XYZ file of C-alpha atoms in Angstrom:
743
model
C 42.236 -20.725 20.951
C 42.834 -18.724 24.096
C 39.587 -18.130 26.047
C 40.938 -14.822 27.327
C 41.538 -13.606 23.771
C 38.034 -14.695 22.771
C 36.515 -12.770 25.659
C 38.598 -9.715 24.808
C 37.459 -9.875 21.175
C 33.819 -10.144 22.221
C 34.210 -7.206 24.598
C 35.861 -5.143 21.872
C 33.066 -5.980 19.414
C 30.375 -5.058 21.927
C 32.158 -1.814 22.757
C 32.504 -0.954 19.052
C 28.816 -1.661 18.492
C 27.835 0.593 21.391
C 30.140 3.361 20.183
C 28.763 3.092 16.644
C 25.216 3.317 17.951
C 26.061 6.383 20.022
C 27.811 8.057 17.067
C 24.850 7.378 14.783
C 22.391 8.705 17.364
C 24.496 11.835 17.811
C 24.682 12.302 14.022
C 20.899 12.184 13.716
C 20.526 14.802 16.435
C 23.113 17.064 14.797
C 21.312 16.648 11.458
C 17.988 17.721 12.969
C 19.609 20.734 14.652
C 21.410 21.935 11.516
C 18.274 21.354 9.407
C 16.206 23.500 11.791
C 18.771 26.302 11.603
C 18.890 26.068 7.811
C 15.090 26.152 7.510
C 15.056 29.285 9.672
C 17.980 31.195 8.107
C 18.700 29.771 4.621
C 19.162 31.416 2.136
C 18.765 35.012 3.355
C 20.893 34.994 6.502
C 22.854 31.770 6.217
C 24.090 32.399 2.717
C 27.066 30.046 3.028
C 25.004 27.040 4.111
C 26.054 24.895 1.158
C 29.766 25.671 1.550
C 29.619 25.312 5.338
C 27.806 21.961 5.402
C 27.171 20.363 2.021
C 30.736 20.585 0.715
C 33.926 18.544 1.003
C 36.359 19.766 3.674
C 39.658 21.417 2.864
C 42.629 19.389 1.728
C 43.597 16.935 4.441
C 40.110 16.549 5.852
C 40.073 19.683 7.990
C 38.207 22.932 7.607
C 34.669 23.638 6.452
C 32.237 21.082 5.053
C 31.014 17.695 6.273
C 31.014 15.851 2.946
C 34.147 13.751 3.426
C 34.743 10.647 1.297
C 37.895 8.803 2.406
C 40.144 7.195 -0.228
C 39.373 3.540 -1.062
C 40.905 1.053 1.390
C 43.761 -1.100 0.255
C 43.138 -4.712 -0.669
C 44.333 -5.996 2.693
C 42.710 -3.376 4.894
C 39.830 -4.480 7.058
C 36.768 -2.315 6.413
C 35.703 0.141 9.058
C 32.621 -0.835 11.016
C 29.723 1.562 10.774
C 30.082 4.936 9.036
C 33.490 5.816 10.458
C 34.938 8.914 8.756
C 31.874 9.059 6.447
C 29.554 10.010 9.295
C 29.586 13.577 7.935
C 27.970 12.340 4.714
C 25.257 10.694 6.787
C 24.625 14.055 8.475
C 24.438 15.884 5.120
C 21.987 13.385 3.642
C 19.777 13.575 6.725
C 19.788 17.382 6.597
C 18.602 17.388 2.981
C 15.939 14.802 3.778
C 14.601 16.768 6.745
C 14.567 20.060 4.848
C 12.710 18.460 1.946
C 10.107 16.897 4.244
C 9.524 20.008 6.321
C 9.311 22.415 3.385
C 7.088 20.355 1.058
C 4.592 18.752 3.434
C 2.539 21.332 5.293
C 0.604 18.628 7.140
C 3.860 17.108 8.367
C 5.197 20.372 9.774
C 2.639 23.152 10.054
C 4.912 25.364 12.183
C 6.784 26.604 9.102
C 5.038 29.392 7.194
C 4.348 29.057 3.500
C 6.606 31.975 2.607
C 9.492 30.479 4.566
C 9.026 27.121 2.855
C 9.061 28.786 -0.535
C 12.227 30.715 0.287
C 14.035 27.556 1.365
C 12.888 25.585 -1.690
C 13.924 28.362 -4.066
C 17.301 28.539 -2.364
C 17.810 24.771 -2.578
C 16.854 24.777 -6.229
C 19.432 27.473 -6.991
C 22.264 25.461 -5.413
C 20.956 21.989 -6.330
C 23.663 21.397 -8.935
C 26.242 21.486 -6.167
C 24.884 18.797 -3.841
C 23.232 16.686 -6.578
C 26.656 16.246 -8.152
C 28.076 15.092 -4.812
C 25.202 12.635 -4.243
C 25.466 11.233 -7.764
C 29.231 10.737 -7.474
C 28.864 9.150 -4.037
C 26.162 6.824 -5.361
C 28.439 5.690 -8.173
C 31.576 5.263 -6.066
C 29.888 3.333 -3.270
C 27.984 1.121 -5.665
C 31.282 0.339 -7.362
C 32.579 -0.860 -3.981
C 29.460 -3.008 -3.552
C 30.043 -4.564 -6.976
C 33.740 -5.146 -6.316
C 32.998 -6.854 -3.001
C 30.293 -9.029 -4.565
C 32.636 -9.975 -7.394
C 35.281 -10.999 -4.856
C 32.702 -13.080 -2.960
C 31.607 -14.711 -6.204
C 35.206 -15.658 -7.012
C 35.568 -17.143 -3.523
C 32.353 -19.153 -3.997
C 33.528 -20.393 -7.381
C 36.897 -21.387 -5.918
C 35.258 -23.327 -3.081
C 32.909 -25.099 -5.505
C 35.870 -26.076 -7.671
C 37.650 -27.482 -4.607
C 34.582 -29.452 -3.533
C 34.204 -27.413 -0.350
C 31.547 -25.128 1.097
C 31.657 -21.840 2.963
C 31.341 -23.831 6.185
C 34.660 -25.537 5.476
C 36.828 -22.454 4.956
C 40.164 -22.042 6.721
C 40.631 -19.272 9.278
C 42.483 -17.107 6.748
C 39.754 -17.677 4.167
C 37.080 -16.790 6.715
C 38.908 -13.547 7.487
C 39.072 -12.602 3.792
C 35.445 -13.626 3.267
C 34.234 -11.596 6.251
C 36.191 -8.566 5.071
C 34.410 -8.574 1.706
C 31.023 -9.023 3.364
C 31.760 -5.994 5.554
C 32.861 -3.949 2.547
C 29.683 -4.860 0.673
C 27.372 -4.121 3.600
C 29.139 -0.870 4.538
C 29.018 0.532 1.017
C 25.461 -0.792 0.588
C 24.364 1.147 3.649
C 25.802 4.377 2.222
C 24.000 3.726 -1.078
C 20.809 3.110 0.908
C 21.192 6.464 2.672
C 21.611 8.166 -0.704
C 18.446 6.495 -1.959
C 16.571 7.581 1.162
C 17.332 11.221 0.357
C 16.727 10.735 -3.370
C 13.311 9.265 -2.575
C 12.321 12.541 -0.899
C 13.554 14.439 -3.946
C 11.508 12.172 -6.236
C 8.449 12.766 -4.116
C 8.454 16.548 -3.889
C 11.329 18.371 -5.556
C 11.599 19.525 -9.207
C 11.693 16.618 -11.647
C 14.798 18.084 -13.328
C 16.760 17.101 -10.234
C 16.139 13.418 -10.929
C 15.554 13.175 -14.652
C 18.719 15.044 -15.581
C 18.758 15.882 -19.292
C 15.625 13.864 -20.161
C 12.965 16.365 -21.144
C 10.432 17.141 -23.759
C 12.765 17.789 -26.668
C 13.167 15.733 -29.815
C 14.025 12.154 -29.078
C 13.349 12.608 -25.387
C 16.316 14.882 -24.612
C 16.792 18.572 -24.137
C 19.679 20.966 -24.014
C 18.173 23.088 -21.266
C 21.070 24.527 -19.306
C 19.048 24.365 -16.088
C 19.144 20.578 -16.144
C 21.797 19.093 -13.877
C 22.784 16.353 -16.310
C 22.845 13.638 -13.606
C 20.717 10.689 -14.710
C 19.432 9.379 -11.380
C 16.672 7.430 -13.155
C 19.254 5.384 -15.045
C 20.966 4.614 -11.730
C 17.636 3.566 -10.211
C 17.010 1.150 -13.092
C 20.450 -0.372 -12.579
C 19.892 -0.747 -8.817
C 16.852 -2.977 -9.429
C 19.338 -5.862 -9.582
C 20.938 -5.091 -6.217
C 19.442 -6.922 -3.230
C 22.107 -5.811 -0.753
C 20.457 -3.973 2.147
C 17.115 -3.867 0.235
C 18.558 -1.438 -2.322
C 16.303 -2.743 -5.081
C 13.234 -2.031 -2.926
C 14.425 1.518 -2.271
C 15.044 2.017 -6.003
C 11.488 0.879 -6.782
C 10.097 3.261 -4.155
C 11.953 6.140 -5.804
C 10.531 5.199 -9.205
C 7.087 4.905 -7.629
C 7.183 8.543 -6.555
C 8.354 9.591 -10.017
C 5.525 7.860 -11.904
C 2.935 9.220 -9.483
C 3.813 12.736 -10.585
C 3.082 14.473 -13.853
C 5.834 13.656 -16.337
C 6.126 14.431 -20.021
C 5.623 11.725 -22.629
C 9.330 11.410 -23.591
C 10.168 10.878 -19.933
C 7.316 8.387 -19.553
C 8.315 6.533 -22.724
C 11.845 6.196 -21.471
C 10.578 4.526 -18.284
C 8.255 2.287 -20.303
C 11.057 1.265 -22.655
C 13.715 0.675 -19.996
C 11.788 -1.090 -17.228
C 11.198 -4.477 -18.930
C 14.870 -4.898 -19.768
C 15.967 -3.696 -16.320
C 13.592 -6.140 -14.585
C 14.685 -9.014 -16.839
C 18.359 -8.334 -16.166
C 17.676 -8.083 -12.438
C 15.986 -11.504 -12.486
C 18.877 -13.049 -14.430
C 21.463 -11.604 -12.029
C 19.483 -12.786 -8.995
C 19.066 -16.326 -10.362
C 22.768 -16.567 -11.202
C 23.892 -15.269 -7.811
C 21.493 -17.504 -5.902
C 22.544 -20.637 -7.790
C 26.241 -19.986 -7.048
C 25.504 -19.185 -3.401
C 23.420 -22.354 -2.982
C 26.242 -24.484 -4.395
C 28.806 -22.736 -2.195
C 26.682 -23.370 0.899
C 26.305 -27.043 0.033
C 22.584 -26.903 -0.714
C 21.020 -29.116 -3.361
C 19.565 -26.118 -5.151
C 17.991 -22.726 -4.714
C 15.108 -22.637 -2.231
C 12.653 -20.903 -4.557
C 9.957 -20.535 -1.900
C 12.296 -18.826 0.537
C 13.596 -16.645 -2.279
C 10.010 -15.562 -3.022
C 9.517 -14.797 0.673
C 12.691 -12.702 0.814
C 11.778 -10.772 -2.329
C 8.063 -10.326 -1.554
C 8.352 -6.632 -0.534
C 10.315 -5.941 -3.732
C 7.852 -7.823 -5.950
C 4.850 -6.056 -4.390
C 6.472 -2.650 -4.772
C 7.529 -3.428 -8.357
C 4.003 -4.548 -9.302
C 2.516 -1.421 -7.736
C 5.034 0.894 -9.408
C 4.518 -0.619 -12.852
C 0.734 -0.488 -12.440
C 0.943 3.219 -11.590
C 3.228 3.803 -14.557
C 0.441 2.624 -16.845
C -2.706 3.870 -15.097
C -1.479 7.324 -14.055
C -0.501 8.309 -17.595
C -3.359 7.065 -19.749
C -3.265 10.268 -21.785
C 0.229 9.440 -23.044
C -1.252 6.320 -24.659
C -4.477 7.778 -26.012
C -2.788 10.903 -27.403
C -0.172 8.919 -29.319
C -1.771 7.792 -32.558
C 1.171 5.489 -33.263
C 0.120 3.375 -30.258
C -3.621 3.054 -30.806
C -4.044 3.225 -34.587
C -2.680 1.357 -37.570
C -0.933 3.112 -40.435
C -0.769 1.074 -43.616
C -1.596 -1.953 -41.444
C 1.553 -1.402 -39.387
C 1.905 -0.357 -35.762
C 3.702 2.847 -34.789
C 7.188 3.141 -33.271
C 5.992 3.400 -29.673
C 3.455 0.566 -29.849
C 6.019 -2.195 -29.288
C 7.450 -0.449 -26.213
C 4.054 -0.053 -24.547
C 2.987 -3.571 -25.563
C 6.162 -5.100 -24.094
C 5.614 -3.183 -20.862
C 1.978 -4.318 -20.531
C 2.988 -7.908 -21.236
C 5.487 -7.761 -18.372
C 2.778 -6.316 -16.160
C 0.470 -9.203 -17.100
C 3.256 -11.737 -16.486
C 3.558 -10.517 -12.897
C -0.050 -11.601 -12.310
C 1.236 -15.187 -12.234
C 3.135 -14.528 -8.988
C 2.047 -17.106 -6.365
C 1.338 -14.392 -3.788
C -2.090 -12.859 -4.497
C -1.031 -9.519 -3.030
C 1.356 -8.964 -5.929
C -1.543 -9.450 -8.330
C -3.858 -7.235 -6.286
C -1.505 -4.267 -6.651
C -2.618 -4.090 -10.290
C -6.387 -4.068 -9.735
C -6.896 -0.376 -10.387
C -4.510 -0.276 -13.353
C -6.301 -2.978 -15.328
C -9.675 -1.497 -14.420
C -8.625 1.908 -15.782
C -7.133 0.431 -18.953
C -10.119 -1.806 -19.688
C -12.703 0.910 -19.084
C -11.105 3.340 -21.536
C -12.597 2.553 -24.975
C -9.697 4.240 -26.761
C -7.328 1.690 -25.228
C -9.475 -1.437 -24.883
C -10.754 -1.255 -28.465
C -7.704 0.034 -30.315
C -7.017 -0.949 -33.912
C -3.659 -2.262 -32.775
C -5.155 -4.621 -30.188
C -2.890 -3.235 -27.475
C -4.445 -5.190 -24.598
C -5.313 -8.310 -26.562
C -2.205 -10.386 -25.659
C -2.798 -9.716 -21.948
C -6.489 -10.602 -21.609
C -6.086 -14.371 -21.303
C -3.540 -14.030 -18.498
C -5.642 -11.437 -16.673
C -8.749 -13.646 -16.584
C -6.778 -16.729 -15.537
C -4.940 -14.813 -12.820
C -8.074 -13.408 -11.223
C -9.876 -16.750 -11.448
C -6.951 -18.195 -9.482
C -6.577 -15.635 -6.704
C -10.289 -15.465 -5.826
C -10.262 -19.160 -4.892
C -9.867 -19.268 -1.132
C -7.047 -21.331 0.290
C -7.563 -23.240 3.519
C -5.781 -21.168 6.151
C -5.395 -24.257 8.346
C -3.136 -25.670 5.627
C -1.046 -22.515 5.829
C -0.790 -22.755 9.618
C 0.180 -26.414 9.433
C 2.674 -25.890 6.609
C 0.754 -28.142 4.188
C 0.064 -25.435 1.641
C 2.859 -25.320 -0.986
C 3.328 -21.595 -0.345
C 2.726 -21.573 3.402
C 5.743 -19.413 4.249
C 4.855 -16.941 1.490
C 1.263 -16.558 2.703
C 2.410 -16.193 6.306
C 4.723 -13.405 5.201
C 1.995 -11.676 3.176
C -0.904 -11.920 5.666
C -1.062 -11.429 9.428
C -3.690 -14.072 10.085
C -6.752 -15.801 8.683
C -8.961 -12.760 9.234
C -6.698 -10.463 7.207
C -6.556 -13.049 4.414
C -10.352 -13.402 4.334
C -10.766 -9.627 4.166
C -8.239 -9.484 1.340
C -10.041 -12.175 -0.682
C -13.396 -10.434 -0.258
C -11.940 -7.129 -1.426
C -10.104 -8.786 -4.299
C -13.297 -10.490 -5.490
C -15.135 -7.181 -5.607
C -12.298 -5.743 -7.731
C -12.044 -8.815 -9.976
C -15.743 -8.832 -10.921
C -15.751 -5.693 -13.111
C -12.357 -6.596 -14.610
C -13.623 -9.967 -15.858
C -16.882 -8.378 -16.984
C -15.076 -5.764 -19.081
C -12.827 -8.382 -20.681
C -15.902 -10.395 -21.613
C -17.321 -7.336 -23.349
C -14.056 -6.622 -25.179
C -13.360 -10.180 -26.379
C -16.401 -12.459 -25.877
C -14.807 -15.491 -27.480
C -11.632 -15.346 -25.388
C -13.453 -14.849 -22.077
C -15.907 -17.649 -22.849
C -13.108 -19.976 -23.933
C -11.194 -19.403 -20.695
C -14.215 -19.986 -18.441
C -15.337 -22.993 -20.510
C -11.886 -24.579 -20.265
C -11.745 -23.972 -16.508
C -15.195 -25.439 -15.824
C -14.528 -28.486 -17.966
C -11.319 -29.081 -15.997
C -13.117 -28.744 -12.647
C -15.916 -31.096 -13.673
C -13.457 -33.672 -14.991
C -11.343 -33.442 -11.831
C -13.924 -33.209 -9.072
C -17.388 -34.060 -10.417
C -16.800 -36.985 -12.755
C -14.248 -38.827 -10.621
C -15.231 -37.709 -7.111
C -11.840 -36.103 -6.564
C -11.193 -33.626 -3.752
C -13.277 -35.587 -1.258
C -11.212 -34.676 1.790
C -11.806 -32.791 5.046
C -14.981 -34.785 5.723
C -17.336 -34.230 8.622
C -16.213 -36.714 11.309
C -19.815 -37.460 12.350
C -21.755 -37.607 9.087
C -18.883 -38.423 6.724
C -20.186 -35.705 4.389
C -18.122 -33.137 2.492
C -17.634 -29.830 4.278
C -16.895 -26.287 3.148
C -13.196 -27.099 3.604
C -13.242 -30.022 1.163
C -11.050 -29.388 -1.877
C -13.801 -30.010 -4.435
C -16.172 -27.638 -2.621
C -13.513 -24.916 -2.326
C -12.468 -25.135 -5.976
C -16.031 -25.108 -7.332
C -16.919 -22.162 -5.105
C -14.282 -20.072 -6.852
C -15.749 -20.444 -10.349
C -19.309 -19.143 -9.941
C -18.362 -15.455 -9.761
C -16.167 -15.573 -12.905
C -18.913 -17.472 -14.756
C -21.521 -14.925 -13.671
C -19.340 -11.991 -14.761
C -18.306 -13.502 -18.086
C -21.939 -14.085 -19.110
C -23.072 -10.740 -17.686
C -20.359 -8.910 -19.613
C -21.090 -10.509 -22.984
C -22.539 -8.052 -25.509
C -26.062 -8.850 -26.751
C -24.829 -9.769 -30.210
C -22.680 -12.545 -28.728
C -25.761 -14.419 -27.419
C -28.911 -13.165 -29.155
C -29.537 -15.265 -32.268
C -32.983 -13.829 -33.031
C -32.150 -10.400 -34.462
C -31.679 -11.561 -38.023
C -32.653 -8.161 -39.436
C -29.992 -6.224 -37.538
C -26.952 -5.784 -39.778
C -24.581 -5.323 -36.862
C -25.717 -8.677 -35.458
C -25.304 -10.449 -38.782
C -21.737 -9.371 -39.467
C -19.937 -12.592 -40.547
C -17.266 -12.352 -37.856
C -19.890 -11.725 -35.175
C -22.017 -14.616 -36.400
C -19.022 -16.930 -36.101
C -18.195 -15.667 -32.612
C -21.840 -15.961 -31.536
C -22.033 -19.574 -32.669
C -18.909 -20.497 -30.750
C -19.898 -18.577 -27.615
C -23.398 -20.087 -27.506
C -21.973 -23.563 -28.071
C -19.484 -23.249 -25.201
C -21.937 -21.753 -22.703
C -24.557 -24.283 -23.749
C -22.080 -27.062 -23.018
C -21.395 -25.528 -19.604
C -25.138 -25.336 -18.883
C -25.635 -28.969 -19.939
C -22.755 -30.092 -17.711
C -24.205 -28.240 -14.722
C -27.761 -29.510 -15.204
C -26.750 -33.115 -15.854
C -24.557 -33.143 -12.752
C -26.387 -34.924 -9.930
C -24.215 -34.758 -6.802
C -25.276 -36.381 -3.557
C -23.165 -34.433 -0.989
C -25.046 -31.416 0.320
C -22.226 -28.943 -0.307
C -21.820 -30.055 -3.896
C -25.566 -29.518 -4.355
C -24.961 -26.059 -2.937
C -22.290 -25.406 -5.567
C -24.611 -26.640 -8.321
C -27.245 -24.140 -7.184
C -24.662 -21.354 -7.336
C -23.654 -22.327 -10.868
C -27.287 -22.364 -12.017
C -27.712 -18.875 -10.589
C -24.510 -17.734 -12.325
C -26.129 -18.707 -15.627
C -29.110 -16.394 -15.033
C -28.039 -14.033 -17.835
C -27.885 -16.978 -20.250
C -31.247 -18.669 -19.647
C -32.989 -15.900 -21.591
C -31.308 -17.238 -24.729
C -31.831 -20.934 -23.914
C -35.444 -21.429 -22.866
C -35.248 -25.159 -23.589
C -32.912 -25.740 -20.630
C -34.538 -23.110 -18.382
C -37.345 -25.316 -17.071
C -34.798 -28.010 -16.170
C -32.803 -25.427 -14.201
C -35.925 -24.258 -12.357
C -36.862 -27.836 -11.543
C -33.384 -28.455 -10.141
C -33.683 -25.391 -7.886
C -37.100 -26.504 -6.657
C -35.648 -29.913 -5.819
C -32.924 -28.244 -3.766
C -35.488 -26.112 -1.901
C -37.151 -29.349 -0.801
C -33.864 -31.110 0.006
C -33.826 -33.340 3.071
C -31.041 -34.577 5.277
C -28.607 -37.033 3.630
C -29.893 -40.617 3.445
C -33.490 -39.368 3.730
C -35.822 -40.035 0.754
C -36.948 -36.876 -1.032
C -40.591 -37.922 -0.825
C -40.439 -38.420 2.928
C -42.712 -36.182 4.993
C -41.484 -37.318 8.401
C -38.683 -34.756 8.584
C -39.461 -31.637 10.612
C -37.778 -28.262 10.584
C -35.983 -28.972 13.855
C -34.377 -32.140 12.460
C -32.768 -30.481 9.434
C -29.004 -30.086 9.583
C -27.412 -26.681 9.249
C -25.959 -27.619 5.849
C -29.363 -28.572 4.465
C -30.930 -25.361 5.804
C -28.166 -23.363 4.086
C -28.788 -25.252 0.842
C -32.521 -24.563 0.996
C -32.063 -20.844 1.647
C -29.467 -20.470 -1.097
C -31.706 -22.354 -3.520
C -34.601 -20.036 -2.744
C -32.588 -16.878 -3.374
C -31.180 -18.399 -6.584
C -34.700 -19.273 -7.730
C -35.804 -15.668 -7.268
C -32.707 -14.302 -9.030
C -33.253 -16.502 -12.086
C -37.012 -15.950 -12.203
C -36.743 -12.161 -12.090
C -34.586 -12.248 -15.213
C -36.893 -14.452 -17.310
C -40.438 -14.598 -15.812
C -42.086 -14.412 -19.270
C -40.363 -17.633 -20.349
C -41.932 -19.534 -17.446
C -45.538 -18.592 -18.244
C -46.071 -21.609 -20.581
C -45.139 -23.905 -17.672
C -47.267 -22.114 -15.093
C -49.548 -25.063 -14.369
C -46.645 -27.478 -13.908
C -44.806 -25.022 -11.666
C -47.847 -24.264 -9.495
C -48.435 -27.962 -8.856
C -44.790 -28.425 -7.915
C -44.896 -25.467 -5.521
C -48.100 -26.729 -3.887
C -46.396 -30.043 -3.220
C -43.440 -28.315 -1.594
C -45.626 -26.033 0.512
C -47.494 -29.055 1.855
C -44.323 -30.472 3.394
C -44.078 -29.999 7.136
C -40.343 -29.438 6.964
C -40.594 -26.285 4.839
C -38.943 -23.310 6.520
C -40.690 -19.935 6.624
C -37.965 -18.530 4.374
C -38.585 -21.357 1.904
C -42.288 -20.554 1.800
C -41.534 -16.874 1.298
C -39.209 -17.678 -1.621
C -41.803 -19.938 -3.233
C -44.545 -17.317 -2.934
C -42.237 -14.665 -4.370
C -41.301 -17.033 -7.188
C -44.946 -17.515 -8.124
C -45.609 -13.788 -7.821
C -42.808 -13.086 -10.313
C -44.325 -15.569 -12.754
C -47.824 -14.121 -12.189
C -46.672 -10.618 -13.155
C -45.629 -11.996 -16.557
C -49.143 -13.361 -17.274
C -50.646 -10.803 -19.644
C -54.296 -11.949 -19.510
C -55.948 -10.448 -16.373
C -58.435 -13.289 -15.846
C -55.790 -15.965 -16.095
C -53.554 -14.015 -13.735
C -56.398 -13.643 -11.185
C -57.258 -17.334 -11.346
C -53.615 -18.241 -10.914
C -53.198 -16.011 -7.852
C -56.448 -17.265 -6.324
C -55.442 -20.873 -6.867
C -51.821 -20.860 -5.777
C -51.760 -18.071 -3.230
C -55.055 -18.930 -1.591
C -53.303 -20.459 1.397
C -51.265 -17.354 2.029
C -54.334 -15.121 1.538
C -56.373 -17.245 3.957
C -53.677 -16.754 6.574
C -54.288 -13.026 6.382
C -57.908 -13.681 7.454
C -56.893 -15.408 10.682
C -58.171 -13.653 13.849
C -54.626 -13.158 15.169
C -53.552 -11.381 11.975
C -56.686 -9.257 11.859
C -56.166 -8.217 15.460
C -52.508 -7.384 14.780
C -53.235 -5.074 11.841
C -56.239 -3.410 13.445
C -54.095 -0.750 15.148
C -50.475 0.444 15.207
C -50.131 -0.743 18.801
C -51.380 -4.189 17.872
C -48.923 -4.466 14.947
C -45.991 -3.381 17.130
C -46.997 -5.899 19.750
C -47.382 -8.653 17.143
C -43.904 -7.938 15.765
C -42.390 -8.029 19.258
C -41.393 -4.374 19.340
C -43.408 -3.635 22.476
C -41.897 -6.586 24.306
C -38.408 -5.581 23.242
C -38.946 -2.115 24.695
C -40.002 -3.552 28.032
C -37.513 -6.435 28.060
C -34.504 -5.968 25.730
C -33.253 -9.427 26.654
C -36.106 -10.917 24.621
C -34.414 -9.903 21.361
C -30.816 -10.543 22.348
C -31.187 -14.263 22.943
């Protein structure tokens, strides 16, 4: 090729790009100017605003009106770059967007008086049929161009695949034809995107009749109200969920999001509920088909599913959020419809299947590998589960979703190693990098997600005890078989000690199960665990008896697995302590295993450094590793948590426990916090001793050392006066020398 021609082409392209940018900038400025004039003068003084601006020009493209749609280009014509002759439409859409924003959001533009806003909105509503018709027709015509261009590209891809070639092996003429169709698709897609940008503002603030067309509150979900414009924008939005050109599907979801956040009638809501699952399914099928053809045409072995998830992450997050709002913001439409929540002649009502299908799709989205998609539904499931009319319906509306909800939240609260994401080792590294800015943002997200997951799991446990217990039992058995029985996940070792660290796979995975276990047991109703109330008819219902037997058997098996587990790595001991604490709501119903659990916690409080005998007294506090100190402190707090729940069950073992505590207190390596935990533990047990004499003897015997310390001269001097106490605590020194408490 001629270098001079190449340079000329590049110069022409650069010049066209600059000109297009200048034209677009000028169009935005004109839009703002005309919108300001319209807000000031429409409709009282500028009565012809719609005909002057928001109308097609006279025949031949001259005269009043900016809404000019040129005839479709011929098959061989090269598409115009940028907006070209359709720049007037861009101006009209921007004007409507600006007027809607300024007249509906007082915080956004406080310079416009309320009366002026109302006048403009009333005027727009009176002439809405005119410009809504133009927008709807433009949306349809431009989307038809997008579809035609994509169909042509698909035929080209199919032809190349049949010839055994790829898009990188096209001839110059083929490249020209291919590029032309890409330009047509992108140009029309941009116009559709501008339409959706204006429609989104309408969905957010303008009358719902503008968007919902003829869908109202009449019989069968339709109405013959003559004020309705008859343009079904919602149907168009559902169809655009399949269109990924220029992020059109994301814009369509955002429009639907604004609709479901507003008050809509039940027929309108039911239509959304009924249509969304099919629209989403069709969108997925279209995307998979298009991606498979494109991958083959580009010579790739297959579709890069990870990259596809990355590209569609904003859409998936927005879709999950929109669907969650659709359910949670309109609870009354479910509870007020008896056909959804009650059985009639043992059959469900006509609307039950629609709502059930929608909720099942919502639950399916929880399996998305990006936890942010799942987190968008936190509030929705919380609202649904807390409403007794929905969670305990005769129809079992939520029942098919509960298993997936528990499994999903047990998965996302397990922390991933961010170093694996940075190094590209994690299977979804690119997806996590797209979803989170850095490790700190991910850690904050996990902490917030755990706080939201706790009540969700707890409510599910109360709704269906057997299901929740089965899920947690299955998960724990898998973890023990994978990491405890075989020693799996022993990676990321400490380079000096060779011990497991907090980053080891087994430690990370086991850390993620203690909160779900705690919440499942905490959420269980009393009748699911208490086997002693034989005289209570509600407890002795045959179905409840069967459930109680199965629940107690599964949790008992979990407790036995935890107590019989005897790990040697410090961090696995730490996880065992956490699991014992998670069972604190169960020990009340299993006193036989309680003393074994307490003994295990006391052993962990006296834990020494690895490779040091437990009966050794040579270790001092200064020689303990940080991991062992953490284990001791966690064991102490777990001991207190368990004891406060069941102190009365420990009274029969009070002599054995006091001897064990005395032995621990005699060790030179005991930390002050350990001693405090042990004294508090014994105090909790002492409060459960009903006989005053026995309680006094117990306190005098076990706590004599601590009481004697209070008689020391230094302590007596410290508590003799306020000044002495402040000095003893270091407050006086801190006031004179702040550096003493900042070291």
